[in-house]
Amino acid sequence: MVKAITARPASEPAHSPSDYKSRAQIAKALAHPARLMLVEVLSQGDRCVCDLTELVGVDQSTVSKHLSILKSAGIVDDLREGAKVFYHLRAPCVLKIFECIEGVLDLRLESESRWRRGRRGVR
């Protein structure tokens, strides 16, 4: 006799669709190597756009665009002092995301390494 498998009802999402949309906006703001670099640099202290341009290695308009995206997401904020604009990390909690990403990369590397060792044994 074959026992029927019954599906359990799906549980309700923990948050509203607009909450997930807001989270996705923040994740999207971080989803560029230059913006990740900017966040990491700003975690060490306030920097003017001119310093950030030099550190990231792209032109000032590109850095300004990346900073604008990060600012719109609420990750960084700016302060104008005369002709210079200084940026700082408004939400240092995003650095925890970096730790999580490093953990995922470590797991992926470990998994790939195990796979390669297994492949060598197959030959």
mmCIF file with all atom_site columns, N, CA and C in Angstrom, residues 1 15 38-39 46 63 73 104 118:
data_model
loop_
_atom_site.group_PDB
_atom_site.id
_atom_site.type_symbol
_atom_site.label_atom_id
_atom_site.label_alt_id
_atom_site.label_comp_id
_atom_site.label_asym_id
_atom_site.label_entity_id
_atom_site.label_seq_id
_atom_site.pdbx_PDB_ins_code
_atom_site.Cartn_x
_atom_site.Cartn_y
_atom_site.Cartn_z
_atom_site.occupancy
_atom_site.B_iso_or_equiv
_atom_site.pdbx_formal_charge
_atom_site.auth_seq_id
_atom_site.auth_comp_id
_atom_site.auth_asym_id
_atom_site.auth_atom_id
_atom_site.pdbx_PDB_model_num
ATOM 1  N N  . MET A 1 1   ? 0.840  -1.180 0.000  1.00 0.00 ? 1   MET A N  1
ATOM 2  C CA . MET A 1 1   ? 0.000  0.000  0.000  1.00 0.00 ? 1   MET A CA 1
ATOM 3  C C  . MET A 1 1   ? 0.882  1.240  0.000  1.00 0.00 ? 1   MET A C  1
ATOM 4  N N  . HIS A 1 15  ? 6.853  38.874 6.969  1.00 0.00 ? 15  HIS A N  1
ATOM 5  C CA . HIS A 1 15  ? 6.798  40.320 6.740  1.00 0.00 ? 15  HIS A CA 1
ATOM 6  C C  . HIS A 1 15  ? 5.896  40.630 5.549  1.00 0.00 ? 15  HIS A C  1
ATOM 7  N N  . LEU A 1 38  ? 33.347 51.057 -1.227 1.00 0.00 ? 38  LEU A N  1
ATOM 8  C CA . LEU A 1 38  ? 33.056 52.345 -0.588 1.00 0.00 ? 38  LEU A CA 1
ATOM 9  C C  . LEU A 1 38  ? 32.566 52.147 0.843  1.00 0.00 ? 38  LEU A C  1
ATOM 10 N N  . VAL A 1 39  ? 31.682 51.191 1.046  1.00 0.00 ? 39  VAL A N  1
ATOM 11 C CA . VAL A 1 39  ? 31.175 50.918 2.395  1.00 0.00 ? 39  VAL A CA 1
ATOM 12 C C  . VAL A 1 39  ? 32.318 50.488 3.307  1.00 0.00 ? 39  VAL A C  1
ATOM 13 N N  . ASP A 1 46  ? 35.064 58.917 8.121  1.00 0.00 ? 46  ASP A N  1
ATOM 14 C CA . ASP A 1 46  ? 34.546 59.828 7.098  1.00 0.00 ? 46  ASP A CA 1
ATOM 15 C C  . ASP A 1 46  ? 35.598 60.084 6.022  1.00 0.00 ? 46  ASP A C  1
ATOM 16 N N  . VAL A 1 63  ? 31.924 57.709 -8.772 1.00 0.00 ? 63  VAL A N  1
ATOM 17 C CA . VAL A 1 63  ? 31.900 57.568 -7.314 1.00 0.00 ? 63  VAL A CA 1
ATOM 18 C C  . VAL A 1 63  ? 30.672 58.278 -6.750 1.00 0.00 ? 63  VAL A C  1
ATOM 19 N N  . ALA A 1 73  ? 19.561 54.424 -0.212 1.00 0.00 ? 73  ALA A N  1
ATOM 20 C CA . ALA A 1 73  ? 19.222 53.209 0.534  1.00 0.00 ? 73  ALA A CA 1
ATOM 21 C C  . ALA A 1 73  ? 19.359 53.405 2.043  1.00 0.00 ? 73  ALA A C  1
ATOM 22 N N  . VAL A 1 104 ? 29.692 32.654 3.651  1.00 0.00 ? 104 VAL A N  1
ATOM 23 C CA . VAL A 1 104 ? 29.173 31.919 2.492  1.00 0.00 ? 104 VAL A CA 1
ATOM 24 C C  . VAL A 1 104 ? 30.312 31.594 1.529  1.00 0.00 ? 104 VAL A C  1
ATOM 25 N N  . GLY A 1 118 ? 37.344 14.812 -4.257 1.00 0.00 ? 118 GLY A N  1
ATOM 26 C CA . GLY A 1 118 ? 36.559 13.646 -4.657 1.00 0.00 ? 118 GLY A CA 1
ATOM 27 C C  . GLY A 1 118 ? 36.782 13.283 -6.107 1.00 0.00 ? 118 GLY A C  1
#
